Tab-separated table of C-alpha atoms in Angstrom:
chain	number	residue	atom	x	y	z
A	1	GLU	CA	61.750	-22.029	63.373
A	2	ALA	CA	59.345	-21.607	66.288
A	3	GLY	CA	56.494	-20.253	64.244
A	4	VAL	CA	54.045	-17.774	65.703
A	5	VAL	CA	54.550	-17.480	69.449
A	6	GLN	CA	51.790	-16.531	71.859
A	7	SER	CA	51.754	-16.044	75.590
A	8	PRO	CA	50.324	-16.853	77.976
A	9	ARG	CA	48.828	-20.143	76.833
A	10	TYR	CA	46.160	-20.061	79.518
A	11	LYS	CA	44.700	-17.272	81.621
A	12	ILE	CA	42.023	-17.309	84.302
A	13	ILE	CA	40.768	-13.987	85.631
A	14	GLU	CA	37.763	-12.601	87.413
A	15	LYS	CA	35.337	-10.397	85.540
A	16	LYS	CA	36.141	-6.699	85.457
A	17	GLN	CA	39.867	-7.442	85.603
A	18	PRO	CA	42.198	-6.449	82.764
A	19	VAL	CA	44.068	-9.009	80.677
A	20	ALA	CA	46.685	-8.840	77.930
A	21	PHE	CA	47.839	-11.290	75.306
A	22	TRP	CA	51.131	-11.161	73.460
A	23	CYS	CA	52.020	-12.399	69.996
A	24	ASN	CA	55.329	-12.633	68.155
A	25	PRO	CA	54.817	-13.393	64.450
A	26	ILE	CA	57.098	-15.287	62.129
A	27	SER	CA	60.134	-13.208	61.238
A	28	GLY	CA	59.560	-11.198	58.091
A	29	HIS	CA	55.785	-11.483	58.167
A	30	ASN	CA	54.288	-8.048	57.656
A	31	THR	CA	50.664	-8.965	58.292
A	32	LEU	CA	49.425	-9.903	61.737
A	33	TYR	CA	45.913	-11.003	62.693
A	34	TRP	CA	44.101	-11.393	65.991
A	35	TYR	CA	41.141	-13.752	66.070
A	36	ARG	CA	38.702	-14.796	68.751
A	37	GLN	CA	37.353	-18.326	68.694
A	38	ASN	CA	34.344	-19.125	70.843
A	39	LEU	CA	33.563	-22.709	71.761
A	40	GLY	CA	32.131	-24.585	68.814
A	41	GLN	CA	32.740	-21.721	66.404
A	42	GLY	CA	35.311	-20.814	63.824
A	43	PRO	CA	37.860	-18.043	64.307
A	44	GLU	CA	36.445	-14.535	64.072
A	45	LEU	CA	38.761	-11.754	62.974
A	46	LEU	CA	39.212	-8.952	65.508
A	47	ILE	CA	41.954	-6.884	63.921
A	48	ARG	CA	44.501	-7.052	61.118
A	49	TYR	CA	47.783	-5.173	60.940
A	50	GLU	CA	49.902	-4.394	57.926
A	51	ASN	CA	53.228	-3.615	59.568
A	52	GLU	CA	52.328	-1.214	62.388
A	53	GLU	CA	49.080	0.015	60.842
A	54	ALA	CA	45.727	-1.438	61.846
A	55	VAL	CA	44.042	-1.771	58.445
A	56	ASP	CA	40.927	-3.619	59.588
A	57	ASP	CA	39.555	-3.294	63.118
A	58	SER	CA	35.879	-3.277	62.219
A	59	GLN	CA	35.133	-6.320	64.395
A	60	LEU	CA	37.096	-5.143	67.433
A	61	PRO	CA	34.824	-4.149	70.358
A	62	LYS	CA	36.520	-0.840	70.932
A	63	ASP	CA	34.849	-0.056	74.218
A	64	ARG	CA	36.912	-2.673	76.013
A	65	PHE	CA	39.405	-4.122	73.517
A	66	SER	CA	42.587	-2.484	72.321
A	67	ALA	CA	45.589	-3.665	70.366
A	68	GLU	CA	48.944	-2.344	69.365
A	69	ARG	CA	51.848	-3.301	67.150
A	70	LEU	CA	54.192	-0.427	67.805
A	71	LYS	CA	57.272	-1.484	65.859
A	72	GLY	CA	55.511	-3.604	63.290
A	73	VAL	CA	56.726	-6.852	64.825
A	74	ASP	CA	55.135	-8.240	67.991
A	75	SER	CA	51.668	-7.256	69.102
A	76	THR	CA	49.582	-7.014	72.253
A	77	LEU	CA	45.817	-7.425	72.561
A	78	LYS	CA	44.218	-6.078	75.719
A	79	ILE	CA	40.787	-6.402	77.288
A	80	GLN	CA	39.777	-3.976	80.013
A	81	PRO	CA	37.559	-4.743	81.786
A	82	ALA	CA	36.936	-8.390	80.937
A	83	GLU	CA	33.403	-9.776	80.871
A	84	LEU	CA	32.144	-13.334	81.232
A	85	GLY	CA	31.406	-13.466	77.511
A	86	ASP	CA	35.043	-12.819	76.670
A	87	SER	CA	35.930	-16.394	77.604
A	88	ALA	CA	37.348	-17.822	74.391
A	89	VAL	CA	40.557	-18.786	72.635
A	90	TYR	CA	42.451	-15.828	71.236
A	91	LEU	CA	44.476	-16.699	68.174
A	92	CYS	CA	47.255	-14.769	66.548
A	93	ALA	CA	48.280	-15.419	62.956
A	94	SER	CA	50.782	-13.899	60.578
A	95	SER	CA	51.428	-13.882	56.861
A	96	LEU	CA	53.954	-12.433	54.472
A	97	GLY	CA	51.465	-9.899	53.237
A	98	GLY	CA	49.649	-9.272	50.015
A	99	ASP	CA	46.355	-10.646	48.896
A	100	ALA	CA	45.058	-13.836	50.489
A	101	GLU	CA	48.430	-15.016	51.656
A	102	THR	CA	48.633	-18.186	53.719
A	103	GLN	CA	48.181	-17.469	57.406
A	104	TYR	CA	50.300	-19.206	60.018
A	105	PHE	CA	48.598	-19.552	63.361
A	106	GLY	CA	49.922	-19.521	66.868
A	107	PRO	CA	48.794	-21.989	69.531
A	108	GLY	CA	46.317	-19.531	70.995
A	109	THR	CA	45.614	-18.195	74.468
A	110	ARG	CA	42.690	-19.799	76.256
A	111	LEU	CA	40.962	-17.199	78.434
A	112	LEU	CA	38.489	-18.053	81.148
A	113	VAL	CA	36.658	-15.197	82.831
A	114	LEU	CA	34.983	-16.106	86.136
B	1	ALA	CA	27.651	-9.742	53.676
B	2	GLN	CA	30.129	-12.558	53.439
B	3	ARG	CA	29.334	-15.860	55.062
B	4	VAL	CA	30.807	-19.353	55.122
B	5	THR	CA	28.554	-22.258	55.988
B	6	GLN	CA	29.666	-25.724	56.971
B	7	PRO	CA	26.433	-27.646	57.489
B	8	GLU	CA	27.947	-30.648	59.257
B	9	LYS	CA	29.403	-30.177	62.727
B	10	LEU	CA	30.311	-33.857	62.985
B	11	LEU	CA	31.147	-36.375	60.280
B	12	SER	CA	32.192	-39.988	60.712
B	13	VAL	CA	33.398	-42.305	57.971
B	14	PHE	CA	35.100	-45.666	57.905
B	15	LYS	CA	38.730	-45.993	56.934
B	16	GLY	CA	39.036	-46.412	53.179
B	17	ALA	CA	35.667	-44.835	52.479
B	18	PRO	CA	35.290	-41.610	50.494
B	19	VAL	CA	34.796	-38.433	52.460
B	20	GLU	CA	33.301	-35.082	51.516
B	21	LEU	CA	33.196	-32.071	53.815
B	22	LYS	CA	30.744	-29.478	52.610
B	23	CYS	CA	31.354	-25.758	52.427
B	24	ASN	CA	29.054	-23.125	50.963
B	25	TYR	CA	29.730	-19.430	50.839
B	26	SER	CA	27.939	-16.200	50.122
B	27	TYR	CA	29.896	-13.401	48.477
B	28	SER	CA	29.043	-11.318	45.458
B	29	GLY	CA	32.634	-10.834	44.306
B	30	SER	CA	35.413	-13.253	43.413
B	31	PRO	CA	36.474	-15.010	46.603
B	32	GLU	CA	39.611	-16.804	47.578
B	33	LEU	CA	38.667	-20.050	49.304
B	34	PHE	CA	40.737	-22.067	51.745
B	35	TRP	CA	40.551	-25.181	53.857
B	36	TYR	CA	42.336	-25.087	57.207
B	37	VAL	CA	42.807	-28.125	59.427
B	38	GLN	CA	43.473	-28.556	63.116
B	39	TYR	CA	44.763	-31.932	64.266
B	40	SER	CA	44.486	-32.902	67.923
B	41	ARG	CA	46.728	-30.757	70.118
B	42	GLN	CA	48.154	-28.917	67.111
B	43	ARG	CA	47.643	-25.426	65.816
B	44	LEU	CA	45.417	-24.440	62.948
B	45	GLN	CA	47.205	-24.832	59.605
B	46	LEU	CA	46.461	-24.403	55.935
B	47	LEU	CA	45.451	-27.572	54.110
B	48	LEU	CA	44.815	-26.175	50.667
B	49	ARG	CA	43.609	-23.131	48.754
B	50	HIS	CA	41.594	-23.114	45.578
B	51	ILE	CA	43.984	-20.880	43.682
B	52	SER	CA	46.731	-23.480	43.965
B	53	ARG	CA	44.579	-26.230	42.472
B	54	GLU	CA	46.724	-28.887	44.112
B	55	SER	CA	46.059	-32.049	46.070
B	56	ILE	CA	47.352	-32.104	49.627
B	57	LYS	CA	47.392	-35.367	51.608
B	58	GLY	CA	45.012	-36.754	49.000
B	59	PHE	CA	42.453	-33.983	49.521
B	60	THR	CA	41.092	-31.863	46.711
B	61	ALA	CA	38.560	-29.063	46.603
B	62	ASP	CA	36.952	-27.465	43.578
B	63	LEU	CA	35.452	-24.024	43.591
B	64	ASN	CA	31.966	-24.149	42.076
B	65	LYS	CA	30.882	-20.572	41.544
B	66	GLY	CA	27.455	-21.601	40.264
B	67	GLU	CA	26.664	-23.456	43.460
B	68	THR	CA	28.868	-21.177	45.611
B	69	SER	CA	30.512	-24.245	47.081
B	70	PHE	CA	34.026	-25.399	47.886
B	71	HIS	CA	33.599	-28.947	49.128
B	72	LEU	CA	36.627	-30.879	50.362
B	73	LYS	CA	36.984	-34.434	49.096
B	74	LYS	CA	39.190	-37.449	49.536
B	75	PRO	CA	38.547	-40.796	47.843
B	76	PHE	CA	39.941	-43.004	50.631
B	77	ALA	CA	39.895	-41.689	54.194
B	78	GLN	CA	42.750	-42.538	56.550
B	79	GLU	CA	42.760	-42.571	60.349
B	80	GLU	CA	45.238	-39.697	60.408
B	81	ASP	CA	42.671	-37.530	58.627
B	82	SER	CA	40.653	-37.300	61.833
B	83	ALA	CA	40.703	-33.605	62.702
B	84	MET	CA	38.731	-30.383	62.737
B	85	TYR	CA	38.338	-28.807	59.301
B	86	TYR	CA	37.500	-25.165	58.667
B	87	CYS	CA	36.511	-23.614	55.380
B	88	ALA	CA	37.517	-19.965	54.986
B	89	LEU	CA	36.906	-17.158	52.528
B	90	SER	CA	38.948	-14.086	51.746
B	91	ASN	CA	37.303	-11.162	49.976
B	92	THR	CA	38.857	-8.500	47.800
B	93	GLY	CA	39.555	-6.427	50.906
B	94	ASN	CA	41.657	-9.283	52.277
B	95	GLN	CA	39.180	-9.897	55.081
B	96	PHE	CA	38.909	-13.490	56.230
B	97	TYR	CA	35.765	-15.352	57.245
B	98	PHE	CA	35.820	-18.831	58.724
B	99	GLY	CA	33.060	-21.397	58.902
B	100	THR	CA	32.092	-23.079	62.139
B	101	GLY	CA	34.095	-26.183	61.333
B	102	THR	CA	33.447	-29.886	60.777
B	103	SER	CA	34.903	-32.497	63.084
B	104	LEU	CA	35.899	-35.517	61.003
B	105	THR	CA	36.352	-38.905	62.628
B	106	VAL	CA	37.728	-41.774	60.591
B	107	ILE	CA	36.715	-45.087	62.125
B	108	PRO	CA	39.353	-47.857	61.888
């Protein structure tokens, strides 16, 4: 099994440009997470989905970030417009669901905003 | 507010020596605690969780509610243990909080 798939793996854009990241979770995993990891820091949760419902988006900067998981499977995270401070690794993870289930992480998308 | 603190950013030990990676947390409820590991050029993966009370790759971690700690220990470090280790907490709302990580280097 491929595990959690993310694309692209790397992205370089100029500030004020839009960018989108895609994630395909492990088949059968109902819960999907998006994290942002800044250099030298641990992952920080941006949003969590239970199936197609965003159940926790309290840490998502809603003025420029948006996410969707329309059919409860794959998900897209968008930034528009990007700022220099958005340079980070964006991680997607999935789990079966339920309380404190093990999360399986994707390889991440490394974003550099110039 | 929930917080996970890993006081050591870098830790070096010699092969065969004991190793302890510290993790302290702040949470007023009953947390679920985890250790995740990231080996070089690999993705982040679960090492162990306190609820399982098992030893993985020789590592153990005991939840000490009195000291609000969940330190990771191994009696004899191996070179393949060199990696980045993250302590994480899940609260009753299933929200996850990660520490800043400790980079462990095992010296041959």
